[in-house]
PDB file of C-alpha atoms in Angstrom:
ATOM      1  CA  MET A   1     -14.307 -36.086   0.806  1.00 51.00           C
ATOM      2  CA  ASN A   2     -14.952 -32.617  -0.599  1.00 63.00           C
ATOM      3  CA  GLU A   3     -12.620 -31.429  -3.335  1.00 87.00           C
ATOM      4  CA  MET A   4     -10.273 -28.776  -1.959  1.00 92.00           C
ATOM      5  CA  THR A   5     -11.090 -25.232  -3.028  1.00 97.00           C
ATOM      6  CA  TRP A   6      -9.675 -21.901  -1.880  1.00 97.00           C
ATOM      7  CA  GLU A   7     -12.924 -21.204  -0.041  1.00 97.00           C
ATOM      8  CA  LEU A   8     -12.691 -24.504   1.818  1.00 97.00           C
ATOM      9  CA  PHE A   9      -8.984 -23.965   2.512  1.00 97.00           C
ATOM     10  CA  HIS A  10      -9.625 -20.569   4.120  1.00 97.00           C
ATOM     11  CA  GLN A  11     -12.509 -22.013   6.149  1.00 97.00           C
ATOM     12  CA  GLN A  12     -10.252 -24.801   7.436  1.00 97.00           C
ATOM     13  CA  VAL A  13      -7.478 -22.403   8.419  1.00 97.00           C
ATOM     14  CA  ALA A  14      -9.933 -20.064  10.130  1.00 97.00           C
ATOM     15  CA  ALA A  15     -11.426 -22.938  12.154  1.00 97.00           C
ATOM     16  CA  CYS A  16      -8.132 -24.711  12.871  1.00 97.00           C
ATOM     17  CA  ALA A  17      -7.289 -25.521  16.494  1.00 96.00           C
ATOM     18  CA  MET A  18      -4.942 -28.455  15.861  1.00 95.00           C
ATOM     19  CA  CYS A  19      -2.184 -26.916  17.984  1.00 95.00           C
ATOM     20  CA  PRO A  20      -2.013 -24.305  20.785  1.00 95.00           C
ATOM     21  CA  LEU A  21      -0.586 -21.572  18.524  1.00 96.00           C
ATOM     22  CA  CYS A  22      -4.115 -20.429  17.653  1.00 95.00           C
ATOM     23  CA  GLN A  23      -4.585 -19.174  21.227  1.00 94.00           C
ATOM     24  CA  GLY A  24      -3.823 -15.531  21.898  1.00 87.00           C
ATOM     25  CA  ILE A  25      -3.236 -14.424  18.314  1.00 96.00           C
ATOM     26  CA  HIS A  26      -4.879 -11.529  16.474  1.00 96.00           C
ATOM     27  CA  HIS A  27      -5.195 -13.153  13.035  1.00 97.00           C
ATOM     28  CA  LYS A  28      -4.483 -16.387  11.243  1.00 97.00           C
ATOM     29  CA  VAL A  29      -2.056 -15.743   8.372  1.00 98.00           C
ATOM     30  CA  PRO A  30      -2.808 -18.262   5.602  1.00 98.00           C
ATOM     31  CA  GLY A  31      -0.775 -16.556   2.878  1.00 98.00           C
ATOM     32  CA  GLN A  32      -1.481 -14.455  -0.181  1.00 97.00           C
ATOM     33  CA  GLY A  33      -0.477 -13.697  -3.746  1.00 97.00           C
ATOM     34  CA  ASP A  34      -1.116 -15.038  -7.228  1.00 96.00           C
ATOM     35  CA  VAL A  35      -2.896 -18.372  -6.825  1.00 96.00           C
ATOM     36  CA  HIS A  36      -1.854 -19.362 -10.364  1.00 94.00           C
ATOM     37  CA  ALA A  37       1.831 -18.552  -9.841  1.00 95.00           C
ATOM     38  CA  PRO A  38       4.447 -21.109 -10.889  1.00 96.00           C
ATOM     39  CA  LEU A  39       6.618 -19.790  -8.016  1.00 97.00           C
ATOM     40  CA  MET A  40       5.765 -20.222  -4.329  1.00 98.00           C
ATOM     41  CA  LEU A  41       7.773 -18.922  -1.349  1.00 98.00           C
ATOM     42  CA  ILE A  42       7.444 -20.569   2.056  1.00 98.00           C
ATOM     43  CA  GLY A  43       8.745 -19.033   5.278  1.00 98.00           C
ATOM     44  CA  GLU A  44       8.661 -20.017   8.938  1.00 97.00           C
ATOM     45  CA  GLY A  45       5.732 -18.306  10.622  1.00 97.00           C
ATOM     46  CA  PRO A  46       4.005 -14.947  11.051  1.00 97.00           C
ATOM     47  CA  GLY A  47       5.678 -12.213  13.088  1.00 96.00           C
ATOM     48  CA  GLN A  48       4.071  -9.383  15.026  1.00 96.00           C
ATOM     49  CA  VAL A  49       3.157  -7.227  12.022  1.00 96.00           C
ATOM     50  CA  GLU A  50       1.840 -10.248  10.118  1.00 97.00           C
ATOM     51  CA  ASP A  51      -0.269 -11.289  13.115  1.00 97.00           C
ATOM     52  CA  GLU A  52      -1.721  -7.779  13.350  1.00 97.00           C
ATOM     53  CA  GLU A  53      -2.535  -7.523   9.633  1.00 97.00           C
ATOM     54  CA  GLY A  54      -3.315 -11.147   8.771  1.00 97.00           C
ATOM     55  CA  LEU A  55      -0.878 -11.049   5.831  1.00 97.00           C
ATOM     56  CA  ALA A  56       2.379 -12.949   5.293  1.00 98.00           C
ATOM     57  CA  PHE A  57       5.715 -11.143   5.026  1.00 97.00           C
ATOM     58  CA  VAL A  58       4.577  -7.540   5.497  1.00 96.00           C
ATOM     59  CA  GLY A  59       6.980  -6.594   8.305  1.00 95.00           C
ATOM     60  CA  PRO A  60      10.678  -5.662   7.932  1.00 96.00           C
ATOM     61  CA  ALA A  61      11.614  -9.157   6.672  1.00 96.00           C
ATOM     62  CA  GLY A  62       8.770  -8.991   4.152  1.00 97.00           C
ATOM     63  CA  GLN A  63       9.937  -5.610   2.901  1.00 97.00           C
ATOM     64  CA  LEU A  64      13.403  -7.058   2.351  1.00 98.00           C
ATOM     65  CA  LEU A  65      11.884 -10.062   0.555  1.00 98.00           C
ATOM     66  CA  THR A  66      10.042  -7.697  -1.793  1.00 97.00           C
ATOM     67  CA  LYS A  67      13.374  -5.993  -2.601  1.00 97.00           C
ATOM     68  CA  MET A  68      15.052  -9.373  -3.170  1.00 97.00           C
ATOM     69  CA  LEU A  69      12.379 -10.358  -5.675  1.00 97.00           C
ATOM     70  CA  ALA A  70      12.525  -6.955  -7.362  1.00 96.00           C
ATOM     71  CA  ALA A  71      16.301  -7.331  -7.751  1.00 95.00           C
ATOM     72  CA  ILE A  72      15.671 -10.145 -10.251  1.00 95.00           C
ATOM     73  CA  SER A  73      12.674  -8.325 -11.768  1.00 93.00           C
ATOM     74  CA  LEU A  74       9.994 -10.450 -10.106  1.00 95.00           C
ATOM     75  CA  PRO A  75       6.915  -8.467  -9.007  1.00 93.00           C
ATOM     76  CA  ARG A  76       5.843  -9.676  -5.583  1.00 95.00           C
ATOM     77  CA  ASP A  77       2.199  -9.876  -6.657  1.00 94.00           C
ATOM     78  CA  ARG A  78       3.135 -12.484  -9.269  1.00 94.00           C
ATOM     79  CA  VAL A  79       4.211 -15.076  -6.684  1.00 96.00           C
ATOM     80  CA  TYR A  80       2.443 -16.797  -3.789  1.00 98.00           C
ATOM     81  CA  ILE A  81       3.872 -16.315  -0.279  1.00 98.00           C
ATOM     82  CA  CYS A  82       3.012 -18.255   2.872  1.00 98.00           C
ATOM     83  CA  ASN A  83       4.553 -19.874   5.961  1.00 98.00           C
ATOM     84  CA  ILE A  84       4.937 -23.319   7.487  1.00 98.00           C
ATOM     85  CA  VAL A  85       2.645 -22.314  10.382  1.00 98.00           C
ATOM     86  CA  LYS A  86      -0.309 -19.985   9.964  1.00 98.00           C
ATOM     87  CA  CYS A  87      -0.326 -18.591  13.528  1.00 98.00           C
ATOM     88  CA  ARG A  88       2.361 -16.466  15.179  1.00 97.00           C
ATOM     89  CA  PRO A  89       4.463 -18.421  17.692  1.00 96.00           C
ATOM     90  CA  PRO A  90       4.806 -16.598  21.023  1.00 95.00           C
ATOM     91  CA  ARG A  91       7.646 -14.037  21.017  1.00 91.00           C
ATOM     92  CA  ASN A  92       8.406 -15.035  17.405  1.00 91.00           C
ATOM     93  CA  ARG A  93      10.084 -18.245  18.557  1.00 95.00           C
ATOM     94  CA  VAL A  94      10.782 -21.069  16.099  1.00 95.00           C
ATOM     95  CA  PRO A  95       7.704 -23.285  15.627  1.00 96.00           C
ATOM     96  CA  GLU A  96       7.971 -26.577  17.468  1.00 96.00           C
ATOM     97  CA  ASP A  97       7.997 -29.749  15.380  1.00 95.00           C
ATOM     98  CA  ALA A  98       4.524 -30.734  16.599  1.00 96.00           C
ATOM     99  CA  GLU A  99       3.159 -27.311  15.633  1.00 97.00           C
ATOM    100  CA  ALA A 100       4.711 -27.457  12.171  1.00 97.00           C
ATOM    101  CA  THR A 101       3.486 -31.023  11.657  1.00 96.00           C
ATOM    102  CA  ALA A 102      -0.069 -30.066  12.637  1.00 96.00           C
ATOM    103  CA  CYS A 103      -0.034 -27.184  10.143  1.00 97.00           C
ATOM    104  CA  MET A 104       1.394 -29.201   7.249  1.00 96.00           C
ATOM    105  CA  LEU A 105      -2.130 -30.202   6.211  1.00 96.00           C
ATOM    106  CA  HIS A 106      -2.809 -26.580   5.292  1.00 98.00           C
ATOM    107  CA  LEU A 107       0.479 -26.206   3.430  1.00 98.00           C
ATOM    108  CA  ARG A 108      -0.110 -29.411   1.457  1.00 97.00           C
ATOM    109  CA  ASN A 109      -3.533 -28.086   0.469  1.00 97.00           C
ATOM    110  CA  GLN A 110      -1.982 -24.810  -0.692  1.00 97.00           C
ATOM    111  CA  VAL A 111       0.628 -26.607  -2.777  1.00 97.00           C
ATOM    112  CA  ALA A 112      -2.069 -28.842  -4.277  1.00 96.00           C
ATOM    113  CA  LEU A 113      -4.196 -25.829  -5.200  1.00 97.00           C
ATOM    114  CA  ILE A 114      -1.363 -23.765  -6.663  1.00 97.00           C
ATOM    115  CA  ARG A 115       0.699 -26.594  -8.166  1.00 97.00           C
ATOM    116  CA  PRO A 116       3.873 -24.504  -8.267  1.00 97.00           C
ATOM    117  CA  GLN A 117       6.774 -25.653 -10.417  1.00 97.00           C
ATOM    118  CA  VAL A 118       9.333 -23.906  -8.195  1.00 98.00           C
ATOM    119  CA  ILE A 119       9.297 -23.410  -4.414  1.00 98.00           C
ATOM    120  CA  VAL A 120      11.758 -21.205  -2.508  1.00 98.00           C
ATOM    121  CA  LEU A 121      12.171 -22.264   1.122  1.00 98.00           C
ATOM    122  CA  LEU A 122      13.055 -19.309   3.333  1.00 98.00           C
ATOM    123  CA  GLY A 123      15.061 -20.509   6.328  1.00 98.00           C
ATOM    124  CA  SER A 124      15.793 -23.794   8.030  1.00 97.00           C
ATOM    125  CA  THR A 125      12.288 -24.394   9.425  1.00 97.00           C
ATOM    126  CA  ALA A 126      10.714 -24.255   5.968  1.00 98.00           C
ATOM    127  CA  ALA A 127      13.493 -26.374   4.442  1.00 98.00           C
ATOM    128  CA  ARG A 128      13.476 -29.077   7.132  1.00 97.00           C
ATOM    129  CA  HIS A 129       9.712 -29.542   7.149  1.00 97.00           C
ATOM    130  CA  THR A 130       9.391 -29.481   3.356  1.00 97.00           C
ATOM    131  CA  ILE A 131      12.482 -31.316   2.085  1.00 97.00           C
ATOM    132  CA  GLY A 132      13.550 -33.284   5.156  1.00 96.00           C
ATOM    133  CA  PRO A 133      15.096 -32.985   8.632  1.00 95.00           C
ATOM    134  CA  GLU A 134      18.586 -33.557   7.254  1.00 96.00           C
ATOM    135  CA  VAL A 135      18.648 -30.214   5.421  1.00 96.00           C
ATOM    136  CA  ARG A 136      21.005 -27.542   6.785  1.00 96.00           C
ATOM    137  CA  ILE A 137      20.639 -24.014   5.427  1.00 96.00           C
ATOM    138  CA  THR A 138      24.323 -23.135   5.762  1.00 94.00           C
ATOM    139  CA  ARG A 139      25.284 -26.264   3.808  1.00 96.00           C
ATOM    140  CA  ASP A 140      22.368 -26.677   1.403  1.00 98.00           C
ATOM    141  CA  ARG A 141      21.318 -23.109   0.560  1.00 97.00           C
ATOM    142  CA  GLY A 142      21.474 -22.428  -3.142  1.00 97.00           C
ATOM    143  CA  ARG A 143      21.186 -26.147  -3.978  1.00 98.00           C
ATOM    144  CA  TRP A 144      18.224 -27.479  -5.937  1.00 98.00           C
ATOM    145  CA  PHE A 145      16.107 -30.360  -4.649  1.00 98.00           C
ATOM    146  CA  GLU A 146      13.492 -32.044  -6.819  1.00 97.00           C
ATOM    147  CA  ARG A 147      10.372 -33.555  -5.237  1.00 93.00           C
ATOM    148  CA  LYS A 148       7.566 -35.038  -7.362  1.00 91.00           C
ATOM    149  CA  GLY A 149       8.393 -32.785 -10.291  1.00 94.00           C
ATOM    150  CA  THR A 150       8.667 -29.608  -8.208  1.00 97.00           C
ATOM    151  CA  TRP A 151      12.001 -27.799  -7.853  1.00 98.00           C
ATOM    152  CA  MET A 152      12.834 -26.572  -4.328  1.00 98.00           C
ATOM    153  CA  LEU A 153      15.546 -24.059  -3.380  1.00 98.00           C
ATOM    154  CA  PRO A 154      16.497 -23.435   0.257  1.00 98.00           C
ATOM    155  CA  THR A 155      17.910 -20.015   1.091  1.00 98.00           C
ATOM    156  CA  TYR A 156      18.239 -17.734   4.083  1.00 98.00           C
ATOM    157  CA  HIS A 157      15.142 -16.282   5.687  1.00 98.00           C
ATOM    158  CA  PRO A 158      15.074 -12.492   5.174  1.00 98.00           C
ATOM    159  CA  SER A 159      15.055 -12.000   8.959  1.00 96.00           C
ATOM    160  CA  ALA A 160      18.436 -13.784   9.113  1.00 97.00           C
ATOM    161  CA  LEU A 161      19.767 -11.279   6.579  1.00 98.00           C
ATOM    162  CA  LEU A 162      18.524  -8.407   8.739  1.00 97.00           C
ATOM    163  CA  ARG A 163      20.378  -9.890  11.718  1.00 97.00           C
ATOM    164  CA  ASP A 164      23.529 -10.696   9.721  1.00 98.00           C
ATOM    165  CA  PRO A 165      23.913  -8.498   6.612  1.00 97.00           C
ATOM    166  CA  ALA A 166      27.096 -10.399   5.675  1.00 97.00           C
ATOM    167  CA  LYS A 167      24.833 -13.206   4.443  1.00 97.00           C
ATOM    168  CA  LYS A 168      23.254 -10.946   1.817  1.00 97.00           C
ATOM    169  CA  ARG A 169      25.936 -11.782  -0.751  1.00 97.00           C
ATOM    170  CA  GLU A 170      25.071 -15.499  -0.555  1.00 97.00           C
ATOM    171  CA  ALA A 171      21.361 -14.695  -0.648  1.00 97.00           C
ATOM    172  CA  TRP A 172      21.930 -12.660  -3.820  1.00 97.00           C
ATOM    173  CA  GLU A 173      23.688 -15.661  -5.376  1.00 98.00           C
ATOM    174  CA  ASP A 174      20.629 -17.763  -4.489  1.00 98.00           C
ATOM    175  CA  MET A 175      18.312 -15.251  -6.155  1.00 97.00           C
ATOM    176  CA  LEU A 176      20.391 -15.467  -9.326  1.00 97.00           C
ATOM    177  CA  THR A 177      20.157 -19.261  -9.098  1.00 98.00           C
ATOM    178  CA  LEU A 178      16.376 -18.875  -8.835  1.00 98.00           C
ATOM    179  CA  ARG A 179      16.267 -16.576 -11.856  1.00 96.00           C
ATOM    180  CA  ASP A 180      18.336 -19.021 -13.896  1.00 96.00           C
ATOM    181  CA  LYS A 181      16.010 -21.922 -13.011  1.00 97.00           C
ATOM    182  CA  LEU A 182      12.932 -19.887 -13.956  1.00 96.00           C
ATOM    183  CA  LEU A 183      14.574 -19.038 -17.278  1.00 95.00           C
ATOM    184  CA  GLU A 184      15.551 -22.689 -17.823  1.00 95.00           C
ATOM    185  CA  LEU A 185      11.971 -23.830 -17.194  1.00 95.00           C
ATOM    186  CA  GLY A 186      10.517 -21.099 -19.403  1.00 93.00           C
ATOM    187  CA  LEU A 187       8.692 -19.532 -16.456  1.00 92.00           C
ATOM    188  CA  TYR A 188      10.420 -16.175 -16.188  1.00 85.00           C
ATOM    189  CA  SER A 189       8.223 -14.456 -18.776  1.00 81.00           C
ATOM    190  CA  ASP A 190       5.144 -15.925 -17.076  1.00 75.00           C
ATOM    191  CA  LEU A 191       6.075 -14.160 -13.844  1.00 75.00           C
ATOM    192  CA  TYR A 192       7.423 -10.904 -15.210  1.00 68.00           C
ATOM    193  CA  GLY A 193       5.056  -8.323 -16.588  1.00 52.00           C
ATOM    194  CA  SER A 194       1.754 -10.220 -16.379  1.00 45.00           C
ATOM    195  CA  SER A 195      -1.297  -9.172 -14.420  1.00 38.00           C
ATOM    196  CA  ALA A 196      -1.786 -10.816 -11.027  1.00 38.00           C
ATOM    197  CA  ASN A 197      -4.738 -12.964 -10.135  1.00 40.00           C
ATOM    198  CA  GLU A 198      -5.074 -12.672  -6.379  1.00 41.00           C
ATOM    199  CA  GLU A 199      -7.106 -14.878  -4.094  1.00 43.00           C
TER     200      GLU A 199
END
């Protein structure tokens, strides 16, 4: 088996037809950012703007995510951002379990390449498919989970905050929790104020 590289990863995503989501889309959206980042953010799936541009989190939810990171002094280009599924589900519906399961190969390859020390899971789809089906965002957001030496923090998806601004206070608490963990692990200075290395 060939050793996974970013070139091979992008080739696999581009050629992927493991579920029907690849039909009728404009672009695959593998993810982007600093491939050496200790912090990775995982969302649900691409929306309309992401499908059109081939980039993760560039629509209204992505703009809010950028502001959330900036609020704790994290430049967006110093983290890596992707989604559970790499193709836009029709009408922005939630990815079906079979679709998410088929796409997990790509996500596992990304995690293996980046080897993040901290992962933020944006929304219930990302949390359930990464931590486990028992996770509930309303109950478990802001709580740390440790898996194979990697710290994982579920929080609200930015699109949920756009629909229900009352949740922004809890999301802000989660961002402070994230900042504190990065400080505790000695990673905050690595993320803040360094030059990005984009893939």
